[in-house]
PDB file of C-alpha atoms in Angstrom:
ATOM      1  CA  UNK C 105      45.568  13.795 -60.171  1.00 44.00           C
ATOM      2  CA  UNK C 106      44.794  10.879 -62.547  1.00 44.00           C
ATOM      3  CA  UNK C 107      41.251  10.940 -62.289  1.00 42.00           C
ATOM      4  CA  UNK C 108      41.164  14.532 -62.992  1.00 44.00           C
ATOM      5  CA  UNK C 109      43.401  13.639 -66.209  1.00 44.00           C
ATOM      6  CA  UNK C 110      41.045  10.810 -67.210  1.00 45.00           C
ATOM      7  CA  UNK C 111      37.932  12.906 -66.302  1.00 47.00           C
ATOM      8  CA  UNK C 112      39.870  15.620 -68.640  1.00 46.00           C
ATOM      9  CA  UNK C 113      40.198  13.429 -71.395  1.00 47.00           C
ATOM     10  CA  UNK C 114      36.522  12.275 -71.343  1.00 46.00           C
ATOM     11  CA  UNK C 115      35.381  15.845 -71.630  1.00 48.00           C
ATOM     12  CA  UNK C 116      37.769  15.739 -74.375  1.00 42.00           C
ATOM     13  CA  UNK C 117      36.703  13.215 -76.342  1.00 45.00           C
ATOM     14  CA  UNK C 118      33.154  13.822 -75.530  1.00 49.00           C
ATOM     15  CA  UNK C 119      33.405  16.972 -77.335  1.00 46.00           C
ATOM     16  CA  UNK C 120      35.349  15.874 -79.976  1.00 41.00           C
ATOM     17  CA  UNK C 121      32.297  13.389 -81.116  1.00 45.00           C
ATOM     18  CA  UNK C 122      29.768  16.030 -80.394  1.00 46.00           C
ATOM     19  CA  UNK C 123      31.961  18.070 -82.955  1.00 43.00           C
ATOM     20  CA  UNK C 124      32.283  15.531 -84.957  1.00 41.00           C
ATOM     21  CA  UNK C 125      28.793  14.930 -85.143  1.00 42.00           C
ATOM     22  CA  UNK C 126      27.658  18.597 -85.739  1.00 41.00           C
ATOM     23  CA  UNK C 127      30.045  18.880 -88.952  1.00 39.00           C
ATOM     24  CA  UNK C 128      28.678  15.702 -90.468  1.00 40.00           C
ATOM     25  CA  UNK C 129      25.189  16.599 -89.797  1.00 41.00           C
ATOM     26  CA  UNK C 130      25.903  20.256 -90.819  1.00 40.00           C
ATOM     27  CA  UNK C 131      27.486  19.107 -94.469  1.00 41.00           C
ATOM     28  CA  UNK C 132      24.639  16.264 -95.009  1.00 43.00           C
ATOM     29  CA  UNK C 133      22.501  19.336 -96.402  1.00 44.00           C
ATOM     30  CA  UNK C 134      25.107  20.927 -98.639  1.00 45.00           C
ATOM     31  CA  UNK C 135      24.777  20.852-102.364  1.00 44.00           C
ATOM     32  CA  UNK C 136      27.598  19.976-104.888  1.00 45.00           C
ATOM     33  CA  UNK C 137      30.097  20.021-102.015  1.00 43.00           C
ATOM     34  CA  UNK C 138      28.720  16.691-100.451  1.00 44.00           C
ATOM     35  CA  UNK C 139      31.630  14.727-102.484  1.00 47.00           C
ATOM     36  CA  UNK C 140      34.492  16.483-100.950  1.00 44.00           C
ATOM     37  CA  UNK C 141      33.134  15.877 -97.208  1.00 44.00           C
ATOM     38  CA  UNK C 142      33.683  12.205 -95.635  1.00 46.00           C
ATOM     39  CA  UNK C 143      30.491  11.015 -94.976  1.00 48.00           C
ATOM     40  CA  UNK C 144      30.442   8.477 -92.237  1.00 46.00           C
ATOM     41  CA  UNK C 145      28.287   5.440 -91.216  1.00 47.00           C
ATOM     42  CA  UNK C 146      26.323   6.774 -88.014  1.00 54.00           C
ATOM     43  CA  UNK C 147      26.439   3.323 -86.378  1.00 57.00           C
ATOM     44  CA  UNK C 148      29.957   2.117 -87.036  1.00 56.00           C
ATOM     45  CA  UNK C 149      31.593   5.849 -87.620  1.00 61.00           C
ATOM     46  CA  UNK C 150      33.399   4.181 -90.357  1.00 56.00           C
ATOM     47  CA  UNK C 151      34.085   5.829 -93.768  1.00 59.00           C
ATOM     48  CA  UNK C 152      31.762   4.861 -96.699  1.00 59.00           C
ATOM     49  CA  UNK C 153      32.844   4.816-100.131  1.00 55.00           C
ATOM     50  CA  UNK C 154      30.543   5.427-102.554  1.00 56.00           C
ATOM     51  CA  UNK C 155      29.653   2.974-105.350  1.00 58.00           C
ATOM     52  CA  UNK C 156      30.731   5.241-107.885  1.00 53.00           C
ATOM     53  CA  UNK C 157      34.426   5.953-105.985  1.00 56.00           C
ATOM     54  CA  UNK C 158      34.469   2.365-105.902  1.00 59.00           C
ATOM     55  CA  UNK C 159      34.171   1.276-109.011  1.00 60.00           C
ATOM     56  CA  UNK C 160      36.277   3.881-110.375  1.00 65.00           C
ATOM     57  CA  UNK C 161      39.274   2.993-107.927  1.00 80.00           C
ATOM     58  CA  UNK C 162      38.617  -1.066-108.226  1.00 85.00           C
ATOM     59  CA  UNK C 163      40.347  -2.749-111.243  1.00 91.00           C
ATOM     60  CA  UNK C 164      38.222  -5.737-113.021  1.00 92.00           C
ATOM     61  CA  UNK C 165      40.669  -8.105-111.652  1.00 93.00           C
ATOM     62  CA  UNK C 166      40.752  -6.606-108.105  1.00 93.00           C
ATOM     63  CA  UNK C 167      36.551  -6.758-108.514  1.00 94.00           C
ATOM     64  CA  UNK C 168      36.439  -9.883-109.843  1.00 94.00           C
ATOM     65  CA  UNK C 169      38.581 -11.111-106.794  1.00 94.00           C
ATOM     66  CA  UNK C 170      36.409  -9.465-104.432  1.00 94.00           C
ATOM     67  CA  UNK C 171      32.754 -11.188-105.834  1.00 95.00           C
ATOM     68  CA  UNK C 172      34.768 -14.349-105.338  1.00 94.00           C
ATOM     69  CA  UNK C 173      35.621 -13.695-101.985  1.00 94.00           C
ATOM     70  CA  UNK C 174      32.513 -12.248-101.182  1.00 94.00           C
ATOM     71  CA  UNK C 175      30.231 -15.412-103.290  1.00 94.00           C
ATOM     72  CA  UNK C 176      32.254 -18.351-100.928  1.00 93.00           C
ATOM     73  CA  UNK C 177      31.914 -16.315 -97.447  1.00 91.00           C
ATOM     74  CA  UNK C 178      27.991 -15.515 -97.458  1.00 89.00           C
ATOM     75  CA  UNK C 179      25.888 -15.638 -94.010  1.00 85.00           C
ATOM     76  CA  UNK C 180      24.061 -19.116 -94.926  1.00 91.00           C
ATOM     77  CA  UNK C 181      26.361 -22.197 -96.244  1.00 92.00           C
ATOM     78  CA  UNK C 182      23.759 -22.749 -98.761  1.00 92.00           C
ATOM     79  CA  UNK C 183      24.636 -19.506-100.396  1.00 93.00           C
ATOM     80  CA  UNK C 184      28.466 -20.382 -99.817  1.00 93.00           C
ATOM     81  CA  UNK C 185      27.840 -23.177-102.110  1.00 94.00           C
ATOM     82  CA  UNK C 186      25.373 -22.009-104.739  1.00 94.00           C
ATOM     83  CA  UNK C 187      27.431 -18.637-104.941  1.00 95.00           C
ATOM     84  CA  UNK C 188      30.758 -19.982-104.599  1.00 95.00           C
ATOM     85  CA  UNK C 189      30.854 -22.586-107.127  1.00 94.00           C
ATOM     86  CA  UNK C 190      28.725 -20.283-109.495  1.00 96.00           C
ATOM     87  CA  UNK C 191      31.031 -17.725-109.347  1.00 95.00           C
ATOM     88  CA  UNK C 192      33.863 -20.131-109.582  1.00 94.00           C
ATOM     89  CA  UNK C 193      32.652 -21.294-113.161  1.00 95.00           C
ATOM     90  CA  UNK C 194      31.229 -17.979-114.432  1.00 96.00           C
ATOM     91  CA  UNK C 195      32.765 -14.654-113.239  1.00 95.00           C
ATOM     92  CA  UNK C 196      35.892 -15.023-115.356  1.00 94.00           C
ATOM     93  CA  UNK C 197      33.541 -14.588-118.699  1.00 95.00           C
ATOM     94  CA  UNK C 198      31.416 -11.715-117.170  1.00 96.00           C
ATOM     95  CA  UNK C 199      31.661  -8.275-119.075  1.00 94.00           C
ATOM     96  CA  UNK C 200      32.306  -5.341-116.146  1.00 93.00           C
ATOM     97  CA  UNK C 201      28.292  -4.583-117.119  1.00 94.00           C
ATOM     98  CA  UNK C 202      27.689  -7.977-116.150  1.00 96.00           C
ATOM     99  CA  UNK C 203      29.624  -7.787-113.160  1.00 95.00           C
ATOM    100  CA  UNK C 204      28.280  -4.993-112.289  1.00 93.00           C
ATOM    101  CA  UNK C 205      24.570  -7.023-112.119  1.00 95.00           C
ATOM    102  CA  UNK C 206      26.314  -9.762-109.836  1.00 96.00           C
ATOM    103  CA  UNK C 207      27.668  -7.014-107.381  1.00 94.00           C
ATOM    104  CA  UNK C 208      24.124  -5.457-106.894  1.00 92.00           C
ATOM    105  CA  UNK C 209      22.585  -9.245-106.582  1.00 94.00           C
ATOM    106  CA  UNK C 210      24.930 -10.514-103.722  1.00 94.00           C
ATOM    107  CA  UNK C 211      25.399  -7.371-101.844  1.00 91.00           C
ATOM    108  CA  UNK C 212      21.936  -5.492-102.161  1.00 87.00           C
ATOM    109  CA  UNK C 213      19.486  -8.188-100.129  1.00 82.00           C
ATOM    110  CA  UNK C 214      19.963  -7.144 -96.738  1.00 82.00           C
ATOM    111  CA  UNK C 215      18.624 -10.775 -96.049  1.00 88.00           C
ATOM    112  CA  UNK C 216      20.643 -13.629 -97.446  1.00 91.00           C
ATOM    113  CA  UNK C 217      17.701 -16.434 -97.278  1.00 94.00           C
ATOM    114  CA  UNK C 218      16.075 -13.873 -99.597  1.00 94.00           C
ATOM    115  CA  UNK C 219      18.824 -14.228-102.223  1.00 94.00           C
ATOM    116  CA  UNK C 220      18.863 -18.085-101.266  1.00 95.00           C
ATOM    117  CA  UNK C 221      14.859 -18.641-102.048  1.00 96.00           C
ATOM    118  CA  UNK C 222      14.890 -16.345-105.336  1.00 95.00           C
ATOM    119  CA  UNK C 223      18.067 -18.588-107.186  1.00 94.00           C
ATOM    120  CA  UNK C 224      15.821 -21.603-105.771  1.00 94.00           C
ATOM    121  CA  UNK C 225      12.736 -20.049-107.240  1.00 93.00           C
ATOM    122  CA  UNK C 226      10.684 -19.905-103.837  1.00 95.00           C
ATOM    123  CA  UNK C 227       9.778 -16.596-103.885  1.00 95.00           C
ATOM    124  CA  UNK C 228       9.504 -14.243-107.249  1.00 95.00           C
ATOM    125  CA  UNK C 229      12.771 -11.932-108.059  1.00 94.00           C
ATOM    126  CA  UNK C 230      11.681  -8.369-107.511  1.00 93.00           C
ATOM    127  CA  UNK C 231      12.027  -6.182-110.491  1.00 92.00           C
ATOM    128  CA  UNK C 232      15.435  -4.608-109.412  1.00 91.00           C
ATOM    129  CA  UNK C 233      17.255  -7.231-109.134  1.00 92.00           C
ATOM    130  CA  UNK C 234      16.007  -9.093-112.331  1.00 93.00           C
ATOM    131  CA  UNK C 235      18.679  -9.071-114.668  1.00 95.00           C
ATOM    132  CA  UNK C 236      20.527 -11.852-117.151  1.00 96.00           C
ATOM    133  CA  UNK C 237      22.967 -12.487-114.279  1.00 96.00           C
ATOM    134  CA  UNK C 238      20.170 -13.559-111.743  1.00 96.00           C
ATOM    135  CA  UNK C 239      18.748 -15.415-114.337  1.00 96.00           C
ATOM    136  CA  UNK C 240      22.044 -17.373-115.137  1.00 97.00           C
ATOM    137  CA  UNK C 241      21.860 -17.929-111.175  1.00 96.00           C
ATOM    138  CA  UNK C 242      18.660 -19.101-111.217  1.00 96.00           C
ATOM    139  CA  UNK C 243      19.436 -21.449-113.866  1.00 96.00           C
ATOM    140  CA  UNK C 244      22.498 -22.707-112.516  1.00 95.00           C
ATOM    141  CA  UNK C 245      20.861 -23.638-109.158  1.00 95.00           C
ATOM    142  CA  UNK C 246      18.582 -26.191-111.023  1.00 95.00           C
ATOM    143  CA  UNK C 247      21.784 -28.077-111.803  1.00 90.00           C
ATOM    144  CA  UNK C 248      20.442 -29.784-114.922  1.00 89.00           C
ATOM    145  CA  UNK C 249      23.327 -31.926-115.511  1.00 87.00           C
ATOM    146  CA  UNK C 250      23.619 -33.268-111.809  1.00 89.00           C
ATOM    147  CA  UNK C 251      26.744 -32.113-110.974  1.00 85.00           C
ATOM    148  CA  UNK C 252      27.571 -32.872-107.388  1.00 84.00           C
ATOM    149  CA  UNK C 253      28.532 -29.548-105.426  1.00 80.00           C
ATOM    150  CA  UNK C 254      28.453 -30.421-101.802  1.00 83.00           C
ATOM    151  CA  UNK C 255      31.794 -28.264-101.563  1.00 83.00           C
ATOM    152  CA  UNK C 256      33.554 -24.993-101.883  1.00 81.00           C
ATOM    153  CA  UNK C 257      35.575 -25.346-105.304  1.00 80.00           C
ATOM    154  CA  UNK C 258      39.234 -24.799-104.814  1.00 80.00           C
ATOM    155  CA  UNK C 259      41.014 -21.374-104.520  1.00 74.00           C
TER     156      UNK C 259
END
């Protein structure tokens, strides 16, 4: 009797994702309505928010807590340094716009030792991520006044 119950349920469940599946790929291809529909990550099936939900629902506070979070935590610890201690000094005095530029530099390169080598100037920033902000970084990294940052600054 249990296996039948546990055979049962994976039926169940089977169908449920195959359901699942036909309704997301069934309101991909609808027009205006795409907002109202939860459009899910086909790898992870977890929700994704949209940029434009996001920044509407994230305060500048809130956003400027999360670049900080997300500048000291990167993939390489050379990034954890150069973005963490960059962010440390600068995001307070950003404008949203200018936030807004930071966002798309640390969270577009799908590649960290991409964003590593263009704040080094090793390999030439690509048009779309060009901006006064990556240019601040890139300046920053040179560390014209010697400044020794061998550390995460303090939360």
């Amino acid at each position: 009797m249990q296996f039948i119950c546990r055979r049962s349920a994976a039926i169940v469940r089977q169908s449920l994702i195959g359901c699942h599946k036909s309704r997301l790929l069934s309101t991909k291809g609808n027009s205006s309505d795409d907002q109202n529909h939860d459009i899910y990550d086909p790898v992870s099936n977890e929700p994704e928010i949209p940029s434009s939900l996001r920044q509407r629902l994230e305060s500048i506070d809130m956003k400027k807590k999360r670049l900080l979070y997300q500048s000291r935590k990167r993939g390489i610890l050379e990034n954890d340094l150069i973005l963490g201690n960059f962010a440390n000094k600068y995001l307070d005095q950003m404008s949203d716009k200018q936030l807004e530029m930071y966002d798309l530099i640390i969270n577009m390169p799908s590649n960290d030792w991409e964003l590593y080598y263009w704040s080094v100037g090793r390999k030439e920033v690509p048009k779309e991520m060009s901006n006064e902000v990556m240019d601040l970084l890139i300046e920053y990294t040179k560390n014209r006044d010697k400044e020794v940052r061998i550390r995460q600054p303090d939360v």
